[in-house]
CSV table of C-alpha atoms in Angstrom, one decimal:
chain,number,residue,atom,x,y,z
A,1,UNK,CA,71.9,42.9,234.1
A,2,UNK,CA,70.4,40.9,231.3
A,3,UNK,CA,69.2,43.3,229.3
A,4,UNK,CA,72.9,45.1,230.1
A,5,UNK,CA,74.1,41.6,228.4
A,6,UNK,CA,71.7,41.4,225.4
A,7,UNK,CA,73.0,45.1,224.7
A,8,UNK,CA,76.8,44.1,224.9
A,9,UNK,CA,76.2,40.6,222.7
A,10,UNK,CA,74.2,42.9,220.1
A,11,UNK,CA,77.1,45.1,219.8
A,12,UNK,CA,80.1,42.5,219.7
A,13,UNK,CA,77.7,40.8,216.6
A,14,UNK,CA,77.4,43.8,215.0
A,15,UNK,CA,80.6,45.5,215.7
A,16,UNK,CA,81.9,41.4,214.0
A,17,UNK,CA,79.5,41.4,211.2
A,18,UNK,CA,81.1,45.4,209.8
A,19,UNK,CA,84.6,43.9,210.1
A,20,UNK,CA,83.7,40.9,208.1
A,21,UNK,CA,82.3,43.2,205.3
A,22,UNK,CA,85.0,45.1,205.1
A,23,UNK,CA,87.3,42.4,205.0
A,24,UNK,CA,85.1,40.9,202.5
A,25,UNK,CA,85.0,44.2,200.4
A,26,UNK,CA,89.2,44.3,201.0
A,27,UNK,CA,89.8,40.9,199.7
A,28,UNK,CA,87.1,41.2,196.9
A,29,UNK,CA,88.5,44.4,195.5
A,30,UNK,CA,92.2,43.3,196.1
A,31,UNK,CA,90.9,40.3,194.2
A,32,UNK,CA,90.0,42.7,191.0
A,33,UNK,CA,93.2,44.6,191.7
A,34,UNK,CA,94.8,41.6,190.7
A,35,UNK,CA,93.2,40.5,188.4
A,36,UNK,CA,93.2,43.8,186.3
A,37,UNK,CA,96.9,44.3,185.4
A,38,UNK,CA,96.8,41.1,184.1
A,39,UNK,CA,94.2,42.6,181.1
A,40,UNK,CA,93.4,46.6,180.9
A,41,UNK,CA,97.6,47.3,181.0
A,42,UNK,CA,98.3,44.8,178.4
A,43,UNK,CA,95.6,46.2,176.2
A,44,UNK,CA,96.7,50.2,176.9
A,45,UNK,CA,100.4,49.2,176.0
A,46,UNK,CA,99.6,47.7,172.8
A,47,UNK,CA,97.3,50.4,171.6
A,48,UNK,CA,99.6,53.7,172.8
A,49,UNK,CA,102.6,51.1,170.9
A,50,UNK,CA,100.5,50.4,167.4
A,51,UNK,CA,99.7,54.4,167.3
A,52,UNK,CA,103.6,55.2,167.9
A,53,UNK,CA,104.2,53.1,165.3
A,54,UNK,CA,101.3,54.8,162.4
A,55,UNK,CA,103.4,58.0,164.2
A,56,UNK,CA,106.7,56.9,163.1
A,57,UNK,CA,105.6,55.5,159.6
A,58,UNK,CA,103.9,58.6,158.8
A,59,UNK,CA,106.6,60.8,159.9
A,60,UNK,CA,109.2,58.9,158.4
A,61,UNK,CA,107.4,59.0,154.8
A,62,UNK,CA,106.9,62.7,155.5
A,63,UNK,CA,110.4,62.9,155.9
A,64,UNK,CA,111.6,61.0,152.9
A,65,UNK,CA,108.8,63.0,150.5
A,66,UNK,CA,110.3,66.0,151.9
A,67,UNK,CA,113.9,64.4,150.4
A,68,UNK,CA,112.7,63.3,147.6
A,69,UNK,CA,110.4,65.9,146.2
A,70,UNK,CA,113.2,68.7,146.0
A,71,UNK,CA,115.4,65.9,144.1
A,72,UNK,CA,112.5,65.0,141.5
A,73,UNK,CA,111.9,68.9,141.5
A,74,UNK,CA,116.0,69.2,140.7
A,75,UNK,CA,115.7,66.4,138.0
A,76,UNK,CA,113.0,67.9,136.2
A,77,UNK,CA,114.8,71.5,136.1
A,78,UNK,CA,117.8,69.7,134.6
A,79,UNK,CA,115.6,67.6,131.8
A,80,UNK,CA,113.8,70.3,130.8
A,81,UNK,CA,117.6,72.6,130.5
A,82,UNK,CA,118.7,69.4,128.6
A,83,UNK,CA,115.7,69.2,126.5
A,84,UNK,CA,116.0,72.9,125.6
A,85,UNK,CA,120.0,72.6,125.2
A,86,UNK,CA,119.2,69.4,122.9
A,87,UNK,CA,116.4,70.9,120.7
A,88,UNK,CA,118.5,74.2,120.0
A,89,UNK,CA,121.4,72.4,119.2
A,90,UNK,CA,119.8,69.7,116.9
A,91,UNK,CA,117.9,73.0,114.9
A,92,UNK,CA,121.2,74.6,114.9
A,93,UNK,CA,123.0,71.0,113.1
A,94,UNK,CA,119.9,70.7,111.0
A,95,UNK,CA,118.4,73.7,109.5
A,96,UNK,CA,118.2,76.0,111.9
A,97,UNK,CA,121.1,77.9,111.9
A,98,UNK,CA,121.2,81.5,110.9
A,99,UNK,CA,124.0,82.0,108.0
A,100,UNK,CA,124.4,85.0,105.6
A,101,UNK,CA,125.5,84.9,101.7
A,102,UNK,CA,126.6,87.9,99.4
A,103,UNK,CA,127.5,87.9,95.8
A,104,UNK,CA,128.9,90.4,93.7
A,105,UNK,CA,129.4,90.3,90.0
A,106,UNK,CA,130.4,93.0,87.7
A,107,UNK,CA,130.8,92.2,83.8
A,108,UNK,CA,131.6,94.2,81.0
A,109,UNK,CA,129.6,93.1,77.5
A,110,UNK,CA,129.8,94.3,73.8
A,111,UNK,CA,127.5,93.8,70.6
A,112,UNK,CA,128.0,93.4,67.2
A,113,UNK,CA,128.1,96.8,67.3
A,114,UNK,CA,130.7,97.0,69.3
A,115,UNK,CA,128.4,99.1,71.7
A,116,UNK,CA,129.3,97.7,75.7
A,117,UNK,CA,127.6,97.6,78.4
A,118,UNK,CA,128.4,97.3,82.0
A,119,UNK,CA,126.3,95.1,84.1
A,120,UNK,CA,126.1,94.8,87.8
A,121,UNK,CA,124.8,92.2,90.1
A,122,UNK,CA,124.5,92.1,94.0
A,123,UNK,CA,122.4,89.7,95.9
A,124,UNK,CA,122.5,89.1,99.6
A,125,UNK,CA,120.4,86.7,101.5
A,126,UNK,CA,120.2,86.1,105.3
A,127,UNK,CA,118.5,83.5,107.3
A,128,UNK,CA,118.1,79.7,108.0
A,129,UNK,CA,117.1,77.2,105.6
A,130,UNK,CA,113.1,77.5,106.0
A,131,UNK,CA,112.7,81.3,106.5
A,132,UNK,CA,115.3,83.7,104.4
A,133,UNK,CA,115.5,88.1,103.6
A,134,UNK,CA,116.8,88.3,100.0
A,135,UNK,CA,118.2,91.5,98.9
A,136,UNK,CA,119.0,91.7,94.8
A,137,UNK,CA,120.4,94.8,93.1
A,138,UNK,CA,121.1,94.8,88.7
A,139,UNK,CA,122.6,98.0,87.7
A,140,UNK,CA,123.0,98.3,83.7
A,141,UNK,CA,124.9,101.1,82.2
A,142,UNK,CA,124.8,101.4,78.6
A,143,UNK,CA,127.2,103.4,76.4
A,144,UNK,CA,125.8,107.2,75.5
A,145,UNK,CA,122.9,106.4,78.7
A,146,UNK,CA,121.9,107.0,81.6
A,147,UNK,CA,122.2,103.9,84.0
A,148,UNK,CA,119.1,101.7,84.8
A,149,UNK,CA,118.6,100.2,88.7
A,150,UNK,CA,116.3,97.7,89.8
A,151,UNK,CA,116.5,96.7,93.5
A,152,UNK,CA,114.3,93.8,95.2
A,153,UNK,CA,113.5,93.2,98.2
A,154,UNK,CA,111.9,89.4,99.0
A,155,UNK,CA,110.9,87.1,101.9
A,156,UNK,CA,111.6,83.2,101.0
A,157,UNK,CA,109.8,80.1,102.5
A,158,UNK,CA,111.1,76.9,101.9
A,159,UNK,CA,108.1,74.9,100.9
A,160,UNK,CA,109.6,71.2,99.7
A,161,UNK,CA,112.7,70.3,99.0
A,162,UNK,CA,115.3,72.4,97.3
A,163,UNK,CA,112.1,75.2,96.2
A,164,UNK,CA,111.4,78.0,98.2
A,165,UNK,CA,108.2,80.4,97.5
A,166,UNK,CA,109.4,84.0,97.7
A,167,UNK,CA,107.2,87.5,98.3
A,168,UNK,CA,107.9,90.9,98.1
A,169,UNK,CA,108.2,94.8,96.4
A,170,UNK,CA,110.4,95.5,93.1
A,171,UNK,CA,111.7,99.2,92.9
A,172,UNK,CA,112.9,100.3,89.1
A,173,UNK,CA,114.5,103.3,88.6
A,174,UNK,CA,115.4,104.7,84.3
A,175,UNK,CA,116.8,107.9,84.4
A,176,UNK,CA,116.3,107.7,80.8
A,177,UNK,CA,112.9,108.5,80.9
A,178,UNK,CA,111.2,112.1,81.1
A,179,UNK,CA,108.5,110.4,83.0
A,180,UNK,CA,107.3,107.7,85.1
A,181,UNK,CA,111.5,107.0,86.3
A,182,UNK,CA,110.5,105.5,89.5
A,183,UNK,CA,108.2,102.6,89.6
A,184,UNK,CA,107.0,99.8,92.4
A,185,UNK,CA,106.0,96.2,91.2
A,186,UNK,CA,104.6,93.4,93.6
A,187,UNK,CA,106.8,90.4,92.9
A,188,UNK,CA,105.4,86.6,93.1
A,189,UNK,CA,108.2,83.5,92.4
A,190,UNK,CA,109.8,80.6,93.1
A,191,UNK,CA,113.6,79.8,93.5
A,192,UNK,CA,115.6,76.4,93.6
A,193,UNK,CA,116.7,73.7,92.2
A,194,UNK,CA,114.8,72.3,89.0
A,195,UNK,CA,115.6,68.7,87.6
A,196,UNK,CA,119.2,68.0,86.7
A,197,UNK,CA,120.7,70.6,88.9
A,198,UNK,CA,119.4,73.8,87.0
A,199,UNK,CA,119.0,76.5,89.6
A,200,UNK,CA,115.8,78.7,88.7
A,201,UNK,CA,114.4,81.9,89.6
A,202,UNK,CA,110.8,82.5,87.8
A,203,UNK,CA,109.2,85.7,88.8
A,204,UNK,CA,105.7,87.2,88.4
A,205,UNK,CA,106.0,91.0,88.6
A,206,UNK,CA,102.3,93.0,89.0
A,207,UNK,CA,102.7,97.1,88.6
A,208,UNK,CA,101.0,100.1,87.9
A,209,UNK,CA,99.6,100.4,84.3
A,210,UNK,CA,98.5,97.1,84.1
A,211,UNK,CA,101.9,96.4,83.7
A,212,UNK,CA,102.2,92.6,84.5
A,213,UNK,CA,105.4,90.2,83.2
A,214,UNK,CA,106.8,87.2,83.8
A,215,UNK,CA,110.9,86.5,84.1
A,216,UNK,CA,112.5,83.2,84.2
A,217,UNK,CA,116.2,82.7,85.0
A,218,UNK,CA,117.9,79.3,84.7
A,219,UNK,CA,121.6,78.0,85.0
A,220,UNK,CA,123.7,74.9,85.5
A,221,UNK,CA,127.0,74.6,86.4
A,222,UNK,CA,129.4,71.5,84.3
A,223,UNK,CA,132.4,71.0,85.9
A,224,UNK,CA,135.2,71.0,83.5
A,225,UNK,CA,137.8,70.8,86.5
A,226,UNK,CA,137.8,71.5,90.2
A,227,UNK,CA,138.4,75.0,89.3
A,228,UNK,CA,137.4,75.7,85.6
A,229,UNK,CA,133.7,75.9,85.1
A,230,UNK,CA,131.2,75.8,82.3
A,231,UNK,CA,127.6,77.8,83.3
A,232,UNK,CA,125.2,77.6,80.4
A,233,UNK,CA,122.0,79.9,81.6
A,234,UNK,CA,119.2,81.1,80.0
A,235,UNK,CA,116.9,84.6,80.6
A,236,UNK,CA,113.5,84.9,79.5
A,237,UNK,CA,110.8,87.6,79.7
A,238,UNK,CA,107.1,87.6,79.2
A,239,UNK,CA,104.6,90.6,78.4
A,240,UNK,CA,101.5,89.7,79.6
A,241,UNK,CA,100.1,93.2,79.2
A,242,UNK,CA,101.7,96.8,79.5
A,243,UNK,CA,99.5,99.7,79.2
A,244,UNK,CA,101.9,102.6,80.8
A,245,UNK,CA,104.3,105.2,78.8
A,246,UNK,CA,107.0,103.0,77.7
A,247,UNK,CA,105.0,100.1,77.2
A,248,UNK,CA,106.7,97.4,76.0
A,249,UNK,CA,105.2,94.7,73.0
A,250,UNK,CA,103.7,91.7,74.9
A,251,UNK,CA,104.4,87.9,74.4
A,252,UNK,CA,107.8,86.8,74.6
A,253,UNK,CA,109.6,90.1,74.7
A,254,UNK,CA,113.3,89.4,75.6
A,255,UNK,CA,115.5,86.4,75.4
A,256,UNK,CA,119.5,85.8,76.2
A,257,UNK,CA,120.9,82.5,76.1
A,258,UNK,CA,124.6,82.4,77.0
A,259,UNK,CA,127.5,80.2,78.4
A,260,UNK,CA,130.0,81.6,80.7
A,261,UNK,CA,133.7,80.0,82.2
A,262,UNK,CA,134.4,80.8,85.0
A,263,UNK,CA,138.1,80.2,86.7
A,264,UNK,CA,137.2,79.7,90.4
A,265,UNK,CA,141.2,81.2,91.7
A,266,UNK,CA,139.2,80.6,95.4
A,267,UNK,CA,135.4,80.0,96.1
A,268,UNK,CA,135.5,83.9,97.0
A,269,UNK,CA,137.1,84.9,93.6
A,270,UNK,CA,136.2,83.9,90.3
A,271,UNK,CA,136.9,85.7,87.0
A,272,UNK,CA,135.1,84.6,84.4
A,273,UNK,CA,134.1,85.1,80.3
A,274,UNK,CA,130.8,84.8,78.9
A,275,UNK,CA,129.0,84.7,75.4
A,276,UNK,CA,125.4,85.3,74.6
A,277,UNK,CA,122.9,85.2,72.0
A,278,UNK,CA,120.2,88.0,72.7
A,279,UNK,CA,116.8,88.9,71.3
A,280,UNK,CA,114.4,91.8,72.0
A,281,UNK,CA,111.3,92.2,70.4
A,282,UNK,CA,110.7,96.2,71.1
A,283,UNK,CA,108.2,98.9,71.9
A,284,UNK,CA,104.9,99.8,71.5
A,285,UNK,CA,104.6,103.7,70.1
A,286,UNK,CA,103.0,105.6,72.9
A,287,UNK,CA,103.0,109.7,73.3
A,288,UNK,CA,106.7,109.2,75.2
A,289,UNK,CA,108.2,107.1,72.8
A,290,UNK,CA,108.4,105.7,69.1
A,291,UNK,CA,108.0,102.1,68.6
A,292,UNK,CA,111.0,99.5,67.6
A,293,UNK,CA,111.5,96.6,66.0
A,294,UNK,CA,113.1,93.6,67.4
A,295,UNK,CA,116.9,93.1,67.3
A,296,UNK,CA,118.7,89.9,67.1
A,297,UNK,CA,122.7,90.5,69.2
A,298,UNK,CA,125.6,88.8,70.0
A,299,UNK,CA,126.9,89.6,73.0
A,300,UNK,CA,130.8,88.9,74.2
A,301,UNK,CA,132.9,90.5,77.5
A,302,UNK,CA,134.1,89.2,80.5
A,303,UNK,CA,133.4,89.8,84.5
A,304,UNK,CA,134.9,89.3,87.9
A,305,UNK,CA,132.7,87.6,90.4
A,306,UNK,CA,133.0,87.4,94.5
A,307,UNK,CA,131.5,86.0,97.2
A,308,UNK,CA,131.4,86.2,101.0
């Protein structure tokens, strides 16, 4: 019956002491239960609300890159179509414009002989003011001859101001001859405006036959009027050697020095008169021709000239 007791006491102590601990245990982790939201939750929320916020920022400047870069793109498009707009229409206003110029003249001269000769002229030229084609044409048909063509063909660069260097081919044709009729020179020159307003043309001409020259052609226009116009001008040619059929005497070998007036009716038409003073020193004597002396002429006639 003791022992029966002992058994029952030993139970009851233990069966109190478990449901102490657990009670303990209960209270101890209800006590970090507690405790915990008061620290962990408050530290999750800020960091998941800091990272929503990098997440916003970043998207938000993602977003406004994305706006922005297709206006900057837009912008640039429409400077560069300005820029290009700008720079064609500033070379267009200065210098860059492509214009085209023909002149032809057509005059009728006599000598103290009273022997004529009719003269023709045509020039073009196309281009802008740096880079230009020029085109020239002389046609001279003398009384009892056959007619006498010289055609050139030149490419002009504007080099300083109011000069241009100029390069290109000269074809001469003299039916006149019974050989050599057709000949090609290589022409070298200059053309613009010399000191006091003369315009100049000074070629160097290099052709078969050692056949080199040089011709100078100078003018000025005095302005009598608005419309009635004094030209003095002055052409020049130099031998500098000739060895071909119908060589010609080198040194100075031809000189005409004359003053036209001209009557401008429009800038397109303008009739004009013109008196020279002409000198040619001859011809060597080769197999094909005789040689001449030189010949002192006054030369008087009148012309029509046009322009568009």
């Amino acid at each position: 019956m003791r022992i029966i007791n002992l058994l029952t006491m030993s139970t009851l102590s233990a069966s109190l002491l478990a449901l102490s601990g657990q009670s303990f245990a209960h209270e101890e982790h209800h006590a970090m239960s507690m405790s915990e939201p008061q620290t962990q939750p408050t530290e999750e929320t800020s960091v998941d609300h800091s990272q929503h916020q990098k997440m916003s920022t970043a998207s938000q400047i993602l977003t406004e890159e994305k706006q922005v870069q297709p206006v900057q793109q837009r912008h640039s498009d429409s400077d560069d179509l300005d820029y290009k707009y700008d720079h064609a229409a500033h070379l267009k206003e200065h210098g860059g414009q492509i214009y085209q110029q023909t002149t032809l003249e057509s005059k009728w001269l006599r000598n103290d002989d009273s022997k004529g000769a009719l003269k023709s002229e045509l020039e073009t030229r196309i281009g802008t003011d740096e880079n230009k084609i020029f085109i020239k044409v002389h046609a001279d048909k003398v009384e009892l001859q056959q007619a006498e063509y010289d055609a050139k063909l030149l490419y002009s660069r504007n080099v300083a101001d109011f000069w241009d260097v100029q390069v290109g081919i000269r074809y001469r044709n003299d039916q006149n001859r019974e050989v050599d009729q057709d000949q090609v020179d290589a022409v070298f020159g200059l053309h613009g405006m010399a000191p006091y307003f003369f315009e100049t043309d000074a070629y160097l001409y290099l052709g078969q036959d050692r056949q080199v020259s040089f011709n100078l052609e100078t003018e000025r226009d005095l302005l009598l009027t608005q419309k009635l116009i004094v030209q003095p001008y002055l052409d020049m040619n130099i031998v500098l050697s000739d060895d071909s059929s119908y060589a010609k005497k080198t040194g100075l070998n031809s000189v005409q020095l004359g003053l036209e007036t001209r009557y401008e009716i429009t800038k397109k038409v303008m009739p004009f008169i013109d008196v020279a003073y002409g000198y040619n020193k001859g011809v060597k004597e080769t197999a094909w021709q005789k040689s001449s002396s030189s010949e002192n002429e006054l030369f008087y006639g009148a012309g029509i000239r046009f322009k568009f």
